[in-house]
Amino acid sequence: MAVVAPPSREAAARVIRLEQVWKSRPGLLGWLTTTDHKRIGLLYFWTTLVSFAAGGAEALIMRTQLERPNNDVVSPSTYDQLFSMHGITMIFFFIIPMTTGAFGNYLLPLMIGARDMAFPRMNALSFWIFLASGIFIYTSLFMGSAPDAGWFNYVPLANATYNPGPAIDFYCLGIVFNGIASTLTAGQFIVTILTCRAPGMSLNRMPLFCYAFLAASFGLLFALPVLSADTIFLFLDRNVGTHFFDVAHGGSALLWQHLFWFFGHPEVYILIVPAFGIATEIIPAFTQRRMTAFPLVAIAELLVVFIGFGVWAHHMFATGIPTVTMIFFAAASAMVVIPSTIQVFAWCWTMVMGGGRFRTPLLFIAGFVFMFVTGGLTGIMFVAIPFDQQVTDTYFIVAHFHYIIFGAAVFPIFGGMYYWFPKVTGKLYFERPGQISFWVLFVGTNLLFFPMHVVGLLGMPRRVYTYSDGLGWAAYNLAETIGGFITAAGIVLLLGNLFVSYFRGAAAGPDPWHGPTLEWSTSSPPPEYNFAVVPKVSSAYANWDHADREEDRRRLESGVLVLDEGHLQPAVTPVDGDLSEVVEMPHGSPWPIVLALALSLVFAMLVLEKYGAAAIGGILCIAALAGWHWHEPEEATG
Amino acid sequence: MRAGAYAVVVGATLVLAGCGNTQNALAPKSHQAQDIASLFWWMMGGAWIGLAVVVGLLVIAWRRRGGAEGADEKTAERRGWFVVIGAGMALPIAVIAALFVISDVFVIRTTQAPAASATRLTVLVTGHQWWWEFRYPGTRAVTANELHIPIRAPVRVEVRTADVIHSFWVPQLNRKIDAIPGRTNSIELDADAVGSYRGQCAEFCGVQHAHMGIDLVAESEAEFRQWLARQARTASPPTTAAASRGQELFTSAGCQSCHAIRGTAAAGDVGPDLTHLASRRTLGALAIPNTRDYLRSWITESQEVKPGNQMPNLDLAPDRLDDLVAYLQGLR
């Protein structure tokens, strides 16, 4: 838009100065030392695509094994590693880093009119730790001893008696390692969302996307420490001889489950709330309407995570916990339905009001609503404790949460890939293949997951590497396997479309959808400084406020809030969004990747039980942190 | 070797399928399972209605695509609040409150652990990697993987574990209940009809979680009493020369270090009690049928039939194997 092609010579000079100030280092070194949230977002994107491929391949091997009764494609112990790694990969190495790491990093600063995250180097650190933790945990697979007690990793099956060998140590340490990255991201997002918004963007003018990521970040921040504690306890039980989970010595096997699900259930909402955020961007863009009942939707996005912290024991209804406890958690689980139904009807109503252009992104959101409601309705059934106790640990549950996780988290991710593709690449994707990829995925996932409801009710338990003939399960399993391969074909088509579009697509221009939020007010792809001026904001759909965008142009002409005299970004008050100060932002730095490498050494040595070497790694970490901060004053002077 | 085991297992399941067993939770054979199934049918009806409403809205949105819309923004927003509060809050609160009361106040009473005095018969269930042990307190009866109960008589089932977490589950009779270290959990079984009902461990318990079946036989009170009396007896002594040699082999080949046969010196407590092995219908917790040929393959290549299970392959000469099988098949 005119922002990047300003008419006057003074304005052009300001833009050139911004370009010089915000320029990254060239080449590979630039990527290794980057602190640019867009580059970090892209690094996350490519990395998580690799883990998505790995998790998907694991799923396809499992589906091939289950395609017929008594099949012999993989051995039982391989199958156990596959389903454990599939869960760990899809949750910790695909969905969380894809939504928060890739979408959140790339889009949040653009949406709130910022030039970068609040702590750009911490952001880089988060990515390198994430990458290292992924390599760490997959090393176990290549060593032939991947975690094999499920992503839920119940004790005593996961303790040293029943699971000697390094597999579970990889799990414990990998989870903690990965948790550091997610915690850094979560803290980063909260501070960024609360203090880096463009002046004028009070909380009630903040896009719903940001509410969703705020909710997910708070969720991660409060849930992850509990998981880390749980896995550290287990690591100590296994390697040091403590008795946290050892019943024979006064420990408790159920303690693991309580702590795990205290994290695990909020985790589900952490996975899907960012997807809600994506939906609340795409629906307004393609209907050209503001979201109905905006305040209710914003509160619902926060509430769904908050209430999500009070429902964990509904994963444990078959463990024999007291009836009164179960009733409490069933009631809490019933309550969490309400913020979800609020959002469903707000999405639907906004679409019903008409004028929607059902291009690929909106198709994915419509598909998402269908899948989320299907998974949600089976979810409501678990409020009925006796029914939950009947179908828990069967394929009915597998069907339910795949409708939620694939349908409600991954469909919006796909929709978001199409929706923001023009922004990130500056190219338009091909519409017809895009729509075909949606329909292939819609048919494939439903064929893959719907029969699981039936086969679960017919009594098929989860996590079995094979099953007998004559129980009526075979035909459904075959259908699921076929659905699995159709789904895989749909994903290949989707990614292939985007890949070809990157090279052959038509130029997109800054705002091909007439999008509602600020990322569409800058060029595609956005410049390193994001916005030539700090944008004026007077509503949550800032890009539709044409007077404000005119004001941005005038600001550039007059030099107000261009902040081209340094590596600068405004900071605001958390609630009202009033300008409080202009802060100097750090430049690219090698220290984040150095610190991540030192930390990798610590975890690698811990898993090898070389504690002395791990301590040396710890000293290197401290040295890296010292080096990081040694340079801080120098950078601060600009 | 694996292909051979595969053939064994395929053949086995064809035979097992002949029992007509099913784990269908929607084919209830007790009032508890019936309540749960009814609950499901009602919830499913409601779920289809809910899904139809949302699909209806999506279809309307699709039909109005691209066209000039009806209501202006203000009217649309006012109606939107009405829809979101009505359909998104009030209606679900009413429906879910009703579901909560019906299922968690009323139905739950029958599917929870029975009161201590409510049943005459108790069965102690112990989960092992990867088989089930059943004991009948007050008698000496111990059996594995095959659980007999009388019909139309509530039975208290107390569930424990010897190692990791398992979950006892016979879907046609009741919901599942976990076996957790350090705890005793219980549920009630109350079969309506004579028959055999298949169950299976429902909590992942390691490499052979898939083959940890339960063959539950519900029979008349008289038949059950007969069966129980028979199971409580010590083993019948071998009647043929081959079987006698087999009994000696049971000791010398090391079987007795894991398995007990009551009335003999064999008193191992690692694997299933084999006192009445020949009376059971399956081997390896429903992995294969209990016939002569399958028993032979179970002894010599159990690691191929059920990879990773705790019984080693026994390397026996064919004639010695014949003797051992003759002995085991005499344990009725």
PDB file of C-alpha atoms in Angstrom, chain B residues 113-281:
ATOM      1  CA  ALA B 113     -18.984 -50.083  43.247  1.00  0.00           C
ATOM      2  CA  PRO B 114     -21.718 -52.065  45.021  1.00  0.00           C
ATOM      3  CA  ALA B 115     -22.279 -51.588  48.732  1.00  0.00           C
ATOM      4  CA  ALA B 116     -20.392 -54.102  50.851  1.00  0.00           C
ATOM      5  CA  SER B 117     -23.494 -56.065  51.810  1.00  0.00           C
ATOM      6  CA  ALA B 118     -25.219 -55.923  48.433  1.00  0.00           C
ATOM      7  CA  THR B 119     -23.726 -59.089  46.961  1.00  0.00           C
ATOM      8  CA  ARG B 120     -23.384 -62.694  48.073  1.00  0.00           C
ATOM      9  CA  LEU B 121     -20.471 -63.610  45.822  1.00  0.00           C
ATOM     10  CA  THR B 122     -17.122 -61.854  45.487  1.00  0.00           C
ATOM     11  CA  VAL B 123     -14.456 -62.492  42.863  1.00  0.00           C
ATOM     12  CA  LEU B 124     -10.902 -61.235  43.313  1.00  0.00           C
ATOM     13  CA  VAL B 125      -9.367 -60.145  40.046  1.00  0.00           C
ATOM     14  CA  THR B 126      -5.633 -59.564  39.706  1.00  0.00           C
ATOM     15  CA  GLY B 127      -4.162 -58.136  36.531  1.00  0.00           C
ATOM     16  CA  HIS B 128      -0.766 -59.415  35.433  1.00  0.00           C
ATOM     17  CA  GLN B 129       1.353 -58.656  32.378  1.00  0.00           C
ATOM     18  CA  TRP B 130      -0.489 -60.075  30.312  1.00  0.00           C
ATOM     19  CA  TRP B 131      -3.153 -62.286  31.832  1.00  0.00           C
ATOM     20  CA  TRP B 132      -5.900 -62.198  34.444  1.00  0.00           C
ATOM     21  CA  GLU B 133      -6.045 -64.162  37.666  1.00  0.00           C
ATOM     22  CA  PHE B 134      -9.449 -64.885  39.230  1.00  0.00           C
ATOM     23  CA  ARG B 135      -9.932 -66.132  42.785  1.00  0.00           C
ATOM     24  CA  TYR B 136     -13.123 -66.983  44.600  1.00  0.00           C
ATOM     25  CA  PRO B 137     -12.754 -66.143  48.328  1.00  0.00           C
ATOM     26  CA  GLY B 138     -14.023 -68.898  50.579  1.00  0.00           C
ATOM     27  CA  THR B 139     -12.930 -71.545  48.092  1.00  0.00           C
ATOM     28  CA  ARG B 140      -9.562 -72.699  46.798  1.00  0.00           C
ATOM     29  CA  ALA B 141     -10.574 -72.030  43.217  1.00  0.00           C
ATOM     30  CA  VAL B 142      -8.015 -70.116  41.166  1.00  0.00           C
ATOM     31  CA  THR B 143      -8.290 -69.684  37.449  1.00  0.00           C
ATOM     32  CA  ALA B 144      -6.848 -67.565  34.686  1.00  0.00           C
ATOM     33  CA  ASN B 145      -8.516 -65.500  31.971  1.00  0.00           C
ATOM     34  CA  GLU B 146     -11.758 -67.465  32.244  1.00  0.00           C
ATOM     35  CA  LEU B 147     -14.197 -66.005  34.736  1.00  0.00           C
ATOM     36  CA  HIS B 148     -17.449 -67.792  35.602  1.00  0.00           C
ATOM     37  CA  ILE B 149     -20.352 -66.076  37.321  1.00  0.00           C
ATOM     38  CA  PRO B 150     -23.936 -67.117  38.027  1.00  0.00           C
ATOM     39  CA  ILE B 151     -26.683 -65.246  36.189  1.00  0.00           C
ATOM     40  CA  ARG B 152     -29.192 -62.951  37.863  1.00  0.00           C
ATOM     41  CA  ALA B 153     -27.040 -62.710  40.988  1.00  0.00           C
ATOM     42  CA  PRO B 154     -25.014 -59.560  41.609  1.00  0.00           C
ATOM     43  CA  VAL B 155     -21.308 -60.365  41.912  1.00  0.00           C
ATOM     44  CA  ARG B 156     -18.810 -58.049  43.518  1.00  0.00           C
ATOM     45  CA  VAL B 157     -15.597 -57.894  41.506  1.00  0.00           C
ATOM     46  CA  GLU B 158     -12.564 -56.586  43.379  1.00  0.00           C
ATOM     47  CA  VAL B 159      -9.791 -55.546  41.048  1.00  0.00           C
ATOM     48  CA  ARG B 160      -6.092 -55.312  41.895  1.00  0.00           C
ATOM     49  CA  THR B 161      -2.845 -55.437  39.987  1.00  0.00           C
ATOM     50  CA  ALA B 162       0.309 -57.434  40.476  1.00  0.00           C
ATOM     51  CA  ASP B 163       2.443 -55.095  38.386  1.00  0.00           C
ATOM     52  CA  VAL B 164       1.387 -52.163  36.171  1.00  0.00           C
ATOM     53  CA  ILE B 165      -2.006 -50.530  35.669  1.00  0.00           C
ATOM     54  CA  HIS B 166      -4.600 -52.660  33.879  1.00  0.00           C
ATOM     55  CA  SER B 167      -8.307 -52.121  33.375  1.00  0.00           C
ATOM     56  CA  PHE B 168     -10.941 -54.823  33.802  1.00  0.00           C
ATOM     57  CA  TRP B 169     -13.638 -54.457  31.181  1.00  0.00           C
ATOM     58  CA  VAL B 170     -16.478 -56.657  29.976  1.00  0.00           C
ATOM     59  CA  PRO B 171     -18.535 -54.101  28.017  1.00  0.00           C
ATOM     60  CA  GLN B 172     -21.724 -56.132  27.730  1.00  0.00           C
ATOM     61  CA  LEU B 173     -22.002 -56.272  31.515  1.00  0.00           C
ATOM     62  CA  ASN B 174     -20.662 -53.019  32.937  1.00  0.00           C
ATOM     63  CA  ARG B 175     -18.256 -50.131  32.524  1.00  0.00           C
ATOM     64  CA  LYS B 176     -14.513 -50.635  33.017  1.00  0.00           C
ATOM     65  CA  ILE B 177     -12.551 -50.312  36.235  1.00  0.00           C
ATOM     66  CA  ASP B 178      -8.790 -49.803  36.526  1.00  0.00           C
ATOM     67  CA  ALA B 179      -6.449 -52.049  38.463  1.00  0.00           C
ATOM     68  CA  ILE B 180      -4.034 -49.661  40.157  1.00  0.00           C
ATOM     69  CA  PRO B 181      -1.010 -50.469  42.343  1.00  0.00           C
ATOM     70  CA  GLY B 182      -1.825 -50.081  46.010  1.00  0.00           C
ATOM     71  CA  ARG B 183      -5.569 -49.850  45.455  1.00  0.00           C
ATOM     72  CA  THR B 184      -8.542 -52.170  45.354  1.00  0.00           C
ATOM     73  CA  ASN B 185     -11.344 -51.054  43.061  1.00  0.00           C
ATOM     74  CA  SER B 186     -14.622 -52.820  42.649  1.00  0.00           C
ATOM     75  CA  ILE B 187     -17.655 -52.987  40.406  1.00  0.00           C
ATOM     76  CA  GLU B 188     -20.700 -55.165  40.187  1.00  0.00           C
ATOM     77  CA  LEU B 189     -21.408 -57.750  37.513  1.00  0.00           C
ATOM     78  CA  ASP B 190     -24.991 -58.918  37.156  1.00  0.00           C
ATOM     79  CA  ALA B 191     -25.552 -60.863  33.949  1.00  0.00           C
ATOM     80  CA  ASP B 192     -29.116 -61.210  32.704  1.00  0.00           C
ATOM     81  CA  ALA B 193     -28.587 -64.163  30.429  1.00  0.00           C
ATOM     82  CA  VAL B 194     -26.539 -67.323  30.061  1.00  0.00           C
ATOM     83  CA  GLY B 195     -23.719 -66.814  27.613  1.00  0.00           C
ATOM     84  CA  SER B 196     -20.074 -66.073  27.141  1.00  0.00           C
ATOM     85  CA  TYR B 197     -19.023 -62.454  27.071  1.00  0.00           C
ATOM     86  CA  ARG B 198     -15.691 -61.223  25.839  1.00  0.00           C
ATOM     87  CA  GLY B 199     -13.698 -58.670  27.765  1.00  0.00           C
ATOM     88  CA  GLN B 200     -10.262 -57.170  27.398  1.00  0.00           C
ATOM     89  CA  CYS B 201      -7.735 -55.110  29.323  1.00  0.00           C
ATOM     90  CA  ALA B 202      -8.507 -51.481  28.532  1.00  0.00           C
ATOM     91  CA  GLU B 203      -5.479 -49.675  29.931  1.00  0.00           C
ATOM     92  CA  PHE B 204      -2.216 -49.807  28.021  1.00  0.00           C
ATOM     93  CA  CYS B 205      -0.060 -52.186  30.032  1.00  0.00           C
ATOM     94  CA  GLY B 206       2.901 -52.946  27.790  1.00  0.00           C
ATOM     95  CA  VAL B 207       3.840 -54.889  24.751  1.00  0.00           C
ATOM     96  CA  GLN B 208       1.045 -57.511  24.871  1.00  0.00           C
ATOM     97  CA  HIS B 209      -1.770 -55.207  25.972  1.00  0.00           C
ATOM     98  CA  ALA B 210      -3.573 -56.345  22.818  1.00  0.00           C
ATOM     99  CA  HIS B 211      -3.704 -59.957  24.021  1.00  0.00           C
ATOM    100  CA  MET B 212      -5.085 -59.686  27.510  1.00  0.00           C
ATOM    101  CA  GLY B 213      -8.576 -60.982  27.013  1.00  0.00           C
ATOM    102  CA  ILE B 214     -11.251 -62.094  29.432  1.00  0.00           C
ATOM    103  CA  ASP B 215     -13.559 -64.999  28.666  1.00  0.00           C
ATOM    104  CA  LEU B 216     -16.519 -64.407  30.960  1.00  0.00           C
ATOM    105  CA  VAL B 217     -18.986 -67.285  31.232  1.00  0.00           C
ATOM    106  CA  ALA B 218     -22.368 -66.539  32.791  1.00  0.00           C
ATOM    107  CA  GLU B 219     -24.270 -69.691  33.667  1.00  0.00           C
ATOM    108  CA  SER B 220     -27.097 -70.920  35.840  1.00  0.00           C
ATOM    109  CA  GLU B 221     -26.544 -70.989  39.584  1.00  0.00           C
ATOM    110  CA  ALA B 222     -26.378 -74.819  39.594  1.00  0.00           C
ATOM    111  CA  GLU B 223     -23.877 -75.019  36.756  1.00  0.00           C
ATOM    112  CA  PHE B 224     -21.801 -72.298  38.356  1.00  0.00           C
ATOM    113  CA  ARG B 225     -21.707 -74.145  41.708  1.00  0.00           C
ATOM    114  CA  GLN B 226     -20.592 -77.332  39.933  1.00  0.00           C
ATOM    115  CA  TRP B 227     -17.905 -75.483  38.055  1.00  0.00           C
ATOM    116  CA  LEU B 228     -16.677 -73.757  41.191  1.00  0.00           C
ATOM    117  CA  ALA B 229     -16.521 -77.027  43.137  1.00  0.00           C
ATOM    118  CA  ARG B 230     -14.511 -78.599  40.328  1.00  0.00           C
ATOM    119  CA  GLN B 231     -12.099 -75.666  40.158  1.00  0.00           C
ATOM    120  CA  ALA B 232     -11.584 -75.790  43.922  1.00  0.00           C
ATOM    121  CA  ARG B 233     -10.395 -79.400  43.793  1.00  0.00           C
ATOM    122  CA  THR B 234      -6.728 -80.310  43.520  1.00  0.00           C
ATOM    123  CA  ALA B 235      -5.416 -81.634  40.242  1.00  0.00           C
ATOM    124  CA  SER B 236      -6.400 -85.112  39.135  1.00  0.00           C
ATOM    125  CA  PRO B 237      -3.328 -87.381  39.063  1.00  0.00           C
ATOM    126  CA  PRO B 238      -2.077 -88.534  35.672  1.00  0.00           C
ATOM    127  CA  THR B 239      -3.843 -91.634  34.366  1.00  0.00           C
ATOM    128  CA  THR B 240      -1.532 -92.705  31.540  1.00  0.00           C
ATOM    129  CA  ALA B 241       2.157 -93.456  31.386  1.00  0.00           C
ATOM    130  CA  ALA B 242       2.714 -90.572  28.986  1.00  0.00           C
ATOM    131  CA  ALA B 243       0.933 -88.180  31.329  1.00  0.00           C
ATOM    132  CA  SER B 244       3.042 -89.421  34.260  1.00  0.00           C
ATOM    133  CA  ARG B 245       6.198 -88.757  32.279  1.00  0.00           C
ATOM    134  CA  GLY B 246       4.711 -85.378  31.452  1.00  0.00           C
ATOM    135  CA  GLN B 247       4.229 -84.573  35.106  1.00  0.00           C
ATOM    136  CA  GLU B 248       7.899 -85.312  35.807  1.00  0.00           C
ATOM    137  CA  LEU B 249       8.847 -83.199  32.845  1.00  0.00           C
ATOM    138  CA  PHE B 250       6.738 -80.340  34.242  1.00  0.00           C
ATOM    139  CA  THR B 251       9.174 -80.262  37.164  1.00  0.00           C
ATOM    140  CA  SER B 252      12.412 -81.045  35.346  1.00  0.00           C
ATOM    141  CA  ALA B 253      11.815 -78.627  32.439  1.00  0.00           C
ATOM    142  CA  GLY B 254      11.316 -75.775  34.882  1.00  0.00           C
ATOM    143  CA  CYS B 255       7.562 -75.176  34.384  1.00  0.00           C
ATOM    144  CA  GLN B 256       6.913 -75.389  38.129  1.00  0.00           C
ATOM    145  CA  SER B 257       9.126 -72.394  38.857  1.00  0.00           C
ATOM    146  CA  CYS B 258       6.417 -70.152  37.380  1.00  0.00           C
ATOM    147  CA  HIS B 259       3.229 -72.229  37.429  1.00  0.00           C
ATOM    148  CA  ALA B 260       1.291 -73.879  40.242  1.00  0.00           C
ATOM    149  CA  ILE B 261      -0.631 -77.142  39.976  1.00  0.00           C
ATOM    150  CA  ARG B 262      -2.466 -77.658  43.237  1.00  0.00           C
ATOM    151  CA  GLY B 263      -1.991 -81.124  44.691  1.00  0.00           C
ATOM    152  CA  THR B 264       1.514 -81.401  43.269  1.00  0.00           C
ATOM    153  CA  ALA B 265       4.842 -79.893  44.205  1.00  0.00           C
ATOM    154  CA  ALA B 266       4.497 -77.237  41.525  1.00  0.00           C
ATOM    155  CA  ALA B 267       3.755 -73.953  43.316  1.00  0.00           C
ATOM    156  CA  GLY B 268       5.139 -71.145  41.130  1.00  0.00           C
ATOM    157  CA  ASP B 269       3.210 -67.904  41.340  1.00  0.00           C
ATOM    158  CA  VAL B 270       4.515 -65.991  38.337  1.00  0.00           C
ATOM    159  CA  GLY B 271       2.290 -67.437  35.643  1.00  0.00           C
ATOM    160  CA  PRO B 272      -1.282 -68.719  35.657  1.00  0.00           C
ATOM    161  CA  ASP B 273      -2.368 -71.552  37.940  1.00  0.00           C
ATOM    162  CA  LEU B 274      -2.659 -74.634  35.716  1.00  0.00           C
ATOM    163  CA  THR B 275      -4.548 -76.960  38.085  1.00  0.00           C
ATOM    164  CA  HIS B 276      -7.517 -77.107  35.714  1.00  0.00           C
ATOM    165  CA  LEU B 277      -5.859 -75.879  32.555  1.00  0.00           C
ATOM    166  CA  ALA B 278      -7.683 -78.356  30.343  1.00  0.00           C
ATOM    167  CA  SER B 279     -11.064 -77.002  31.449  1.00  0.00           C
ATOM    168  CA  ARG B 280     -10.326 -73.599  29.931  1.00  0.00           C
ATOM    169  CA  ARG B 281     -11.287 -72.645  26.420  1.00  0.00           C
TER     170      ARG B 281
END
